[in-house]
Short mmCIF file of C-alpha atoms and ligand atoms in Angstrom, two decimals:
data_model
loop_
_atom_site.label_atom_id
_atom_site.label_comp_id
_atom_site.label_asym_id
_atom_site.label_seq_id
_atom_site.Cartn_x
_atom_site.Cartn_y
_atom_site.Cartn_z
CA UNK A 29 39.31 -70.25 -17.12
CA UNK A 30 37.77 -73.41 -18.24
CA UNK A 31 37.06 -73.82 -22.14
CA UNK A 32 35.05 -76.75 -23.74
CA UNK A 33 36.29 -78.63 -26.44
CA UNK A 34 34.71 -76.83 -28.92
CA UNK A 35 35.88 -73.14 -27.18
CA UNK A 36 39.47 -74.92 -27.09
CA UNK A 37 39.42 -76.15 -31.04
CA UNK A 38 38.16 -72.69 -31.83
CA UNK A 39 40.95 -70.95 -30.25
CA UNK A 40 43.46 -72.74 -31.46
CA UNK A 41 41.99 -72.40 -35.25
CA UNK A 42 42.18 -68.95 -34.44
CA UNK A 43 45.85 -69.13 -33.85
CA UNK A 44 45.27 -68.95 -29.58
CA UNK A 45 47.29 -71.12 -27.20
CA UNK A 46 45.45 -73.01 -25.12
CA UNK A 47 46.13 -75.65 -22.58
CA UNK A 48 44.66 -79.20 -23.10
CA UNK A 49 44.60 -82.88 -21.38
CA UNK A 50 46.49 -85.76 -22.78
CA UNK A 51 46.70 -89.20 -21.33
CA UNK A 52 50.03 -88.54 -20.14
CA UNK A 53 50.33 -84.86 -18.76
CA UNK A 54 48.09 -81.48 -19.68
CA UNK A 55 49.73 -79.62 -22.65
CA UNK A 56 50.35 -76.51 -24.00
CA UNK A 57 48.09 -76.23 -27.48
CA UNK A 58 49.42 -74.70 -30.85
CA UNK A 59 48.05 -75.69 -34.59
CA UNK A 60 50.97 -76.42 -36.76
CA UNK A 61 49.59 -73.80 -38.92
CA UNK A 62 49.98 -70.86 -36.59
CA UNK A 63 54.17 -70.36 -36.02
CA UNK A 64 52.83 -67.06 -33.85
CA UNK A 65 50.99 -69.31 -31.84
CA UNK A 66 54.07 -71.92 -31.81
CA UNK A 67 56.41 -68.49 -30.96
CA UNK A 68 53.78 -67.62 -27.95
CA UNK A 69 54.28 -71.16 -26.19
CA UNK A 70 58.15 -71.03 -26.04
CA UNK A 71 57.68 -67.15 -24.61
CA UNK A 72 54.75 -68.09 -22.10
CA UNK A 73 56.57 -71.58 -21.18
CA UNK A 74 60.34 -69.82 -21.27
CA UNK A 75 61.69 -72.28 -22.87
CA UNK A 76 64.74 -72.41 -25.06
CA UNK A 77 64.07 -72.04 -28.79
CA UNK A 78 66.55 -74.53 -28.97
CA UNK A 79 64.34 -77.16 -27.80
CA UNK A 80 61.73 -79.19 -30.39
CA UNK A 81 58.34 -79.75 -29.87
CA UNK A 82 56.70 -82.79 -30.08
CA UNK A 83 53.43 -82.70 -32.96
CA UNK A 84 50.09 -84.26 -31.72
CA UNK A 85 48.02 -86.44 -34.43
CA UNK A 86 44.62 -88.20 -34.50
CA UNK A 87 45.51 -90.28 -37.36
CA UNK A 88 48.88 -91.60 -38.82
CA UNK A 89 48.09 -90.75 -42.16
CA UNK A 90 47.96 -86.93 -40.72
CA UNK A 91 52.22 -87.97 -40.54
CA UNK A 92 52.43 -89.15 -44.15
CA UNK A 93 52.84 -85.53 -45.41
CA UNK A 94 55.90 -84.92 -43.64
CA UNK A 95 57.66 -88.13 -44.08
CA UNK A 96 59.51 -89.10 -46.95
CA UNK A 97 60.18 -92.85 -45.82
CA UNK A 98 59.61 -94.48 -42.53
CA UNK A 99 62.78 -96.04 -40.48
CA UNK A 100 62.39 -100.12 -40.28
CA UNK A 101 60.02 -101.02 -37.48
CA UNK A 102 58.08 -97.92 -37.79
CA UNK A 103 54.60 -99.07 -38.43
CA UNK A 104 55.28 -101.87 -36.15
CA UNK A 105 56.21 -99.53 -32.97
CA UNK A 106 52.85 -97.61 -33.89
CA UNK A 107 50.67 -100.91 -34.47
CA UNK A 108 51.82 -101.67 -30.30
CA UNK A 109 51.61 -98.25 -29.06
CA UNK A 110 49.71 -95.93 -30.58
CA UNK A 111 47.13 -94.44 -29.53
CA UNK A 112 49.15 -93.84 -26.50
CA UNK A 113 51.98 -92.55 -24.55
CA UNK A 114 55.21 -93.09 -26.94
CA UNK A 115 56.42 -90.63 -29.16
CA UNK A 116 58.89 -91.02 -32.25
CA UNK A 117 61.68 -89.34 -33.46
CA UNK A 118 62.06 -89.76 -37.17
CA UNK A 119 63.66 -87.44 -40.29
CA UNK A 120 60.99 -85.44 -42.35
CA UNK A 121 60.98 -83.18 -45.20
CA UNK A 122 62.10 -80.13 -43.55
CA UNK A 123 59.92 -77.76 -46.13
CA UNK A 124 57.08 -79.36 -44.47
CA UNK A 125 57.16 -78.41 -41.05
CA UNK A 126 58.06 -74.62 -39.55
CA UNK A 127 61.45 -74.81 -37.92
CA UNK A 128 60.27 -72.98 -35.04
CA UNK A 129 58.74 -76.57 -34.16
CA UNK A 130 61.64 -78.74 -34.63
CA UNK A 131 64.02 -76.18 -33.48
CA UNK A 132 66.04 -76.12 -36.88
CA UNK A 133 66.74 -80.38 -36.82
CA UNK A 134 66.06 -82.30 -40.02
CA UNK A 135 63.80 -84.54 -37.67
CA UNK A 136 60.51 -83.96 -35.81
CA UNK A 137 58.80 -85.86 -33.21
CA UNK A 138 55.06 -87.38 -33.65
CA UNK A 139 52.71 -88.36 -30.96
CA UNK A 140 48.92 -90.50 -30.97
CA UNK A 141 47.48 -89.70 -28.31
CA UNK A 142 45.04 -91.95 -26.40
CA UNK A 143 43.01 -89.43 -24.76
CA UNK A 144 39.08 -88.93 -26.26
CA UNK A 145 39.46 -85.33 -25.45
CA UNK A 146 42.25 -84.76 -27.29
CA UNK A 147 41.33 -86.72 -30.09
CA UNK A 148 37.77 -84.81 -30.30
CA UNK A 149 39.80 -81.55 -30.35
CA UNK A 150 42.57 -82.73 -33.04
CA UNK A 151 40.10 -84.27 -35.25
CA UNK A 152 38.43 -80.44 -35.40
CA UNK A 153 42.34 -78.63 -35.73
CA UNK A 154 44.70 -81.05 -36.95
CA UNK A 155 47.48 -81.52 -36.14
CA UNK A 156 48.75 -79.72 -32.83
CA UNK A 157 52.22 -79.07 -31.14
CA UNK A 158 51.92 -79.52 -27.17
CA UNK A 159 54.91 -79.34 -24.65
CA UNK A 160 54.14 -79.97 -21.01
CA UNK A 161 51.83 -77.56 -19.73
CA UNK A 162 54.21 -75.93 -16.95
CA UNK A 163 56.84 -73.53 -16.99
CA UNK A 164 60.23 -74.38 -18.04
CA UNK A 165 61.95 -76.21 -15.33
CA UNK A 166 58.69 -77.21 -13.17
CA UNK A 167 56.94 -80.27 -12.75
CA UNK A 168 54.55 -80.95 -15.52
CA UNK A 169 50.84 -80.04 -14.82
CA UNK A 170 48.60 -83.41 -14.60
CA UNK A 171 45.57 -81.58 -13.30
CA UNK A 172 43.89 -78.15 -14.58
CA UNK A 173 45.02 -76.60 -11.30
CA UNK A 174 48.57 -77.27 -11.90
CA UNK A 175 48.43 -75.46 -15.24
CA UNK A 176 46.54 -72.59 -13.45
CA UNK A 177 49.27 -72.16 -10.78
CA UNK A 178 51.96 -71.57 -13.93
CA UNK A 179 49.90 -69.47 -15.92
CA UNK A 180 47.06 -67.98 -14.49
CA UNK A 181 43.36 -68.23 -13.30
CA UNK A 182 42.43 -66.82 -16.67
CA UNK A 183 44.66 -68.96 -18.66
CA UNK A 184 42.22 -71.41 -20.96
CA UNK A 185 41.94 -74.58 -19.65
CA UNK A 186 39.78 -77.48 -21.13
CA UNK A 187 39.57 -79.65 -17.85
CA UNK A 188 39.88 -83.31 -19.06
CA UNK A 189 40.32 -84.73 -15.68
CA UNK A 190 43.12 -86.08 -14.23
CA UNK A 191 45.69 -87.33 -16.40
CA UNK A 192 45.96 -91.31 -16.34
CA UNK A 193 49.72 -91.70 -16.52
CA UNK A 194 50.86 -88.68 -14.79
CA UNK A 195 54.53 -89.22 -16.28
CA UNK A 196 55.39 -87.71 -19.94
CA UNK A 197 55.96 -90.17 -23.40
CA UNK A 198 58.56 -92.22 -24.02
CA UNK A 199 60.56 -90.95 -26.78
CA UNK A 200 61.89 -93.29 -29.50
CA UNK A 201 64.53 -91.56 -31.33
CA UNK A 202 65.52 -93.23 -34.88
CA UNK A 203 69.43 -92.75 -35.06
CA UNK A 204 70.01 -93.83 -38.40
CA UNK A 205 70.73 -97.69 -37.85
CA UNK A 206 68.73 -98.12 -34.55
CA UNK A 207 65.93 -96.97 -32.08
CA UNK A 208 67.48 -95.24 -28.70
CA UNK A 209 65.45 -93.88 -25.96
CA UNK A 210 65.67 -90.40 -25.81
CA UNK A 211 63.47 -90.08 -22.56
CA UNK A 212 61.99 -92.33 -20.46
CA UNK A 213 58.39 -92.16 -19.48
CA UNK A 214 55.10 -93.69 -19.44
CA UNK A 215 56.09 -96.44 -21.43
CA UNK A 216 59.01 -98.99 -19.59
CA UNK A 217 61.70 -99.23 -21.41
CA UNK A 218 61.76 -103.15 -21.75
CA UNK A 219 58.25 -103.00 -23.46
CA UNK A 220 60.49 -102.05 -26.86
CA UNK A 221 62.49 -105.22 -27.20
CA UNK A 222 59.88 -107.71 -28.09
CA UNK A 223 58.90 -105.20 -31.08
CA UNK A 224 62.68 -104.07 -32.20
CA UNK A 225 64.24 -107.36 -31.33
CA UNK A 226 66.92 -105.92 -29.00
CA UNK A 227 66.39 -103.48 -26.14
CA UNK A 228 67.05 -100.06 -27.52
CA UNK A 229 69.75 -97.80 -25.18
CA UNK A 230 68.82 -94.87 -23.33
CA UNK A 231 70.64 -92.42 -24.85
CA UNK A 232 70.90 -89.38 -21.92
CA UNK A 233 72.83 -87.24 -24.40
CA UNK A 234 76.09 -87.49 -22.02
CA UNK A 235 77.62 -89.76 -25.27
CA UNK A 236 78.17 -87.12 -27.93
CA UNK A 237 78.03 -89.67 -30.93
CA UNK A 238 74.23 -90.67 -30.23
CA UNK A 239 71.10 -88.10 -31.26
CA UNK A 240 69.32 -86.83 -28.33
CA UNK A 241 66.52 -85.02 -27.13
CA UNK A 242 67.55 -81.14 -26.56
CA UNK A 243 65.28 -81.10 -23.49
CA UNK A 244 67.20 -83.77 -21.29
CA UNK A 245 70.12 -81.19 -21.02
CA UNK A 246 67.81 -78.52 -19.16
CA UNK A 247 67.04 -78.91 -15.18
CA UNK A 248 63.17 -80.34 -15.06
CA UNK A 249 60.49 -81.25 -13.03
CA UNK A 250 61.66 -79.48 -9.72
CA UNK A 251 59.44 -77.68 -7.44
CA UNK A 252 61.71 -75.13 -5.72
CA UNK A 253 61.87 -77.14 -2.46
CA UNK A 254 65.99 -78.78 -2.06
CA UNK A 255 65.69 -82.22 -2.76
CA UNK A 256 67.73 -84.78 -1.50
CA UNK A 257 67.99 -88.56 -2.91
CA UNK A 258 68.96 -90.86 -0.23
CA UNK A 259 68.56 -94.73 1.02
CA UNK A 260 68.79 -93.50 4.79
CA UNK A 261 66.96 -90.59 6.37
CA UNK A 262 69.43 -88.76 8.08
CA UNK A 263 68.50 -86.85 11.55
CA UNK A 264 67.97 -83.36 10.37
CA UNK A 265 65.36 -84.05 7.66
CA UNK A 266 62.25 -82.81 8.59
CA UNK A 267 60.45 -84.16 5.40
CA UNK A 268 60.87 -87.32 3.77
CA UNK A 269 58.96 -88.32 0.24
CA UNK A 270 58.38 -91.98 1.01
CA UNK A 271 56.22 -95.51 0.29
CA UNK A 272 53.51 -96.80 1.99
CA UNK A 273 55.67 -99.88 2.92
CA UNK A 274 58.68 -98.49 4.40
CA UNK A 275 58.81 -97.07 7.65
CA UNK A 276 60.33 -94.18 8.92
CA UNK A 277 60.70 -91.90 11.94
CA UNK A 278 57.94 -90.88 13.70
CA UNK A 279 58.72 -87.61 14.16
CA UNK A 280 58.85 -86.77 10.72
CA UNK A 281 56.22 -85.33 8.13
CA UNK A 282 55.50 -87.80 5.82
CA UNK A 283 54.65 -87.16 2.23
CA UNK A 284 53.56 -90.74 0.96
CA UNK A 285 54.45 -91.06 -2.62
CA UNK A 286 52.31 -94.28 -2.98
CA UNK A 287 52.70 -97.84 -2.58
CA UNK A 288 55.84 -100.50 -3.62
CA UNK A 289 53.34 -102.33 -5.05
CA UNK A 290 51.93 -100.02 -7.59
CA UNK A 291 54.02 -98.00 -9.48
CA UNK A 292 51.63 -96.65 -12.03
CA UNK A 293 49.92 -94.73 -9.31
CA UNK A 294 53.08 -93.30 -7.90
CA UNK A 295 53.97 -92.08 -11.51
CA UNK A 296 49.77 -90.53 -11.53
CA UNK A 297 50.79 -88.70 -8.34
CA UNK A 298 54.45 -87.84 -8.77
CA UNK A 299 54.28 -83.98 -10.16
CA UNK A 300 51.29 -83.64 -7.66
CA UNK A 301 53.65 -84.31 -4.71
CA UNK A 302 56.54 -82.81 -5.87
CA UNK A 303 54.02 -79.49 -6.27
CA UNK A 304 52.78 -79.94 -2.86
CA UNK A 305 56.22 -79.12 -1.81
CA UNK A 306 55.92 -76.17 -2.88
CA UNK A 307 52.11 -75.10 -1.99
CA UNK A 308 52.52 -76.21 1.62
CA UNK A 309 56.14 -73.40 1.57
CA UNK A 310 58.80 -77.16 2.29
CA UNK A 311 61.97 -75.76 1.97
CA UNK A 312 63.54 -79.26 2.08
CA UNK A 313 62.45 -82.92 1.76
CA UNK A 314 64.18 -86.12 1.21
CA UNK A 315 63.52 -89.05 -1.13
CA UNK A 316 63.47 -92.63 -0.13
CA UNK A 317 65.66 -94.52 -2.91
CA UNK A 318 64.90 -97.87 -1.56
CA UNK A 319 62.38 -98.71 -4.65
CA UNK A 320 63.16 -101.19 -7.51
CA UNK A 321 64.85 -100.58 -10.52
CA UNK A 322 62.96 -101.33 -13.39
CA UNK A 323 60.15 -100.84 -15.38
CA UNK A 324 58.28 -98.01 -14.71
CA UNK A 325 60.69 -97.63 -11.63
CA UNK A 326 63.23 -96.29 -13.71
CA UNK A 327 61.26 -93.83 -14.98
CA UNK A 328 60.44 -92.20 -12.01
CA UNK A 329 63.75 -92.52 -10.43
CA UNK A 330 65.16 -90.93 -13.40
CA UNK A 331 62.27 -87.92 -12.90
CA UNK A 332 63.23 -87.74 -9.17
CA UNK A 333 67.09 -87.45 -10.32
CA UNK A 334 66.76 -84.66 -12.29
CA UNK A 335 64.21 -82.97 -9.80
CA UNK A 336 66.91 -83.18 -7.54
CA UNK A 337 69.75 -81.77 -9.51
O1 TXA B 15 53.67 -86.85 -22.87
C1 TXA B 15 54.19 -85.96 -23.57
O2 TXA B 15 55.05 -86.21 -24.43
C2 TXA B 15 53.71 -84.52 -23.35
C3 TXA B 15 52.23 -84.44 -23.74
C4 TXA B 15 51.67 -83.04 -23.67
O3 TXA B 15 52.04 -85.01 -25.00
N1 TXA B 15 54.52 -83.59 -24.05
C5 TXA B 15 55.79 -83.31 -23.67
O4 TXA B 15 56.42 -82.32 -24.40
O5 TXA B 15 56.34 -83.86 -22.73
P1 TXA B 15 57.74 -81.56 -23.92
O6 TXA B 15 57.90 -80.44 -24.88
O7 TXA B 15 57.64 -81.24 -22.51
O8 TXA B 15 58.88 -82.60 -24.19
C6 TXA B 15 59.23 -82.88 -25.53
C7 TXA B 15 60.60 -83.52 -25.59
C8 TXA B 15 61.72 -82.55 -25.32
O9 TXA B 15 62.66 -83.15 -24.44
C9 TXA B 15 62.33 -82.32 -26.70
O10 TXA B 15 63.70 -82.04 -26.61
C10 TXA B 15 62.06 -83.65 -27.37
O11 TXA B 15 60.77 -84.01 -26.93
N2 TXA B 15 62.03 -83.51 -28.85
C11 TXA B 15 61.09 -82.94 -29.63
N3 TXA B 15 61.45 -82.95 -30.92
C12 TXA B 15 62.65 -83.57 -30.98
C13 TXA B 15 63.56 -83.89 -32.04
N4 TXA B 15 63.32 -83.57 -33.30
N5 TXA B 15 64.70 -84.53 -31.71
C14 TXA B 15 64.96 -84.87 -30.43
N6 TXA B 15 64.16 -84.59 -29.39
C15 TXA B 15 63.01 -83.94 -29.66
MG1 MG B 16 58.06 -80.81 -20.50
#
């Protein structure tokens, strides 16, 4: 069911759950004010309690009430960034928030969006908590449709378009002496080291000393077609994922994930294709590796890893 803004802000004033566009990927709507509404998402999404959700604001100052004192390059991260597609992971006065939302942790994460929709309905609610608008496990949902295959024809959806980035946030976690990347994302990681003065680590929670995101432990992203990650197509794949520059067998179904040369729109297109899989009943495709390795590259690799796991 598609909602306007001012149905969606309503709703969610209300205490509803409703699903809205970001610049990144669609999300699943909750006021910080309604922990009912912020109990509904994890049941509708099922997803572990044990993972945090990431709080949505349309101003920083909407931050300052949580915050006791900002980590050093704070304010300079949001001067570059923000509004946009990184979010923060920083230590806030626990009384503050409901747990529920920052799933017991003495930290919380904070997101500007850079999305006019969202902004119109944030300035009406404040602020909002908003995972990914898919269920647990699945590839995100960057169109309206997505969100309505997970939940539901009648599921409230304010229909902002497609979303520009089609890949989630980057997430900036503070550990105490440094920034680490806690997921990759819209954002390439080398972006960060002109602002910090050293490239921060991406911190895949594998190394037990450094804080992590809860959610990179949990399979994500995958459409229920096998995937396969692979620099040659072997003989018995029927269905390869693969760029407009590379060429494969003929006799093959191609599923073109873009071009070589433009990596933003393969990461716009990325859950689309990997939910194609699924719509058109693939039980099997393989990925062709042979794509570079950085900047926004990694990010999508590291999305088609974990797909694939
Ligand atoms: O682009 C995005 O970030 C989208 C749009 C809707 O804004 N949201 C999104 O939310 O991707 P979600 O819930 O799918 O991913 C949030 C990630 C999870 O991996 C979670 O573990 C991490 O943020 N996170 C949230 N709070 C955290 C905290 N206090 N410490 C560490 N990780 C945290
Ligand atoms: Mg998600």
């Amino acid at each position: 069911m598609r909602i306007s803004v001012q149905q969606a802000s309503q709703k969610l004033l209300d205490g509803h759950v409703v699903a809205i566009p970001t610049e990144t990927v669609y999300g699943l709507a909750a006021s910080v004010s309604h922990p009912e509404a912020i109990q509904r998402i994890f049941s509708l999404k099922r997803r572990p309690l044990n993972n945090p959700l990431i709080i949505h604001v349309a101003d920083r100052m909407q931050i300052d009430s949580y915050v006791e004192t900002y980590p050093e390059k704070f304010s300079e991260l949001c001067d570059r960034f923000w509004p946009g597609p990184l979010t923060v992971v920083i230590p806030v006065k626990m009384e503050t928030l409901p747990s529920v939302i920052r799933a017991g942790l003495p930290t919380a994460a904070f997101r500007l969006p850079n999305h006019p929709v969202t902004r119109a309905v944030i300035a009406e609610t404040g602020p909002l908590v908003m995972p990914s608008a898919n269920l647990s496990g699945k590839p995100s949902a960057t169109v309206p449709e997505h969100v309505e295959q997970d939940f539901g024809s009648t599921f409230p959806v304010l229909d902002g378009g497609p979303c520009q980035h089609g890949l989630e946030s980057t997430i900036l976690i503070w550990s105490g002496s440094e920034w680490v990347i806690g997921r990759l994302g819209a954002i390439a990681g080398e972006e960060f080291a002109p602002i910090l003065g050293y490239a921060p680590q991406f911190s895949n929670g594998k190394s037990s000393q450094k804080p992590i995101c809860p959610g990179q432990h949990y399979r994500h992203y995958a459409p229920k077609a096998k995937l396969y990650l692979t620099d040659e197509i072997p003989h018995e794949c029927r269905t390869v994922l693969g760029f407009e520059e590379n060429s494969y067998p003929k006799e093959k179904r191609i599923i073109y994930l873009g071009s070589l040369d433009s990596p933003s729109s393969v990461a716009r297109n990325l859950y689309h294709n990997l939910r194609l899989l699924d719509n058109e009943g693939i039980a099997a495709a393989w990925i062709d590796l042979s794509f570079p390795n950085h900047g926004l590259w990694e990010s999508i690799r590291e999305r088609l890893l974990k797909a694939s796991q």
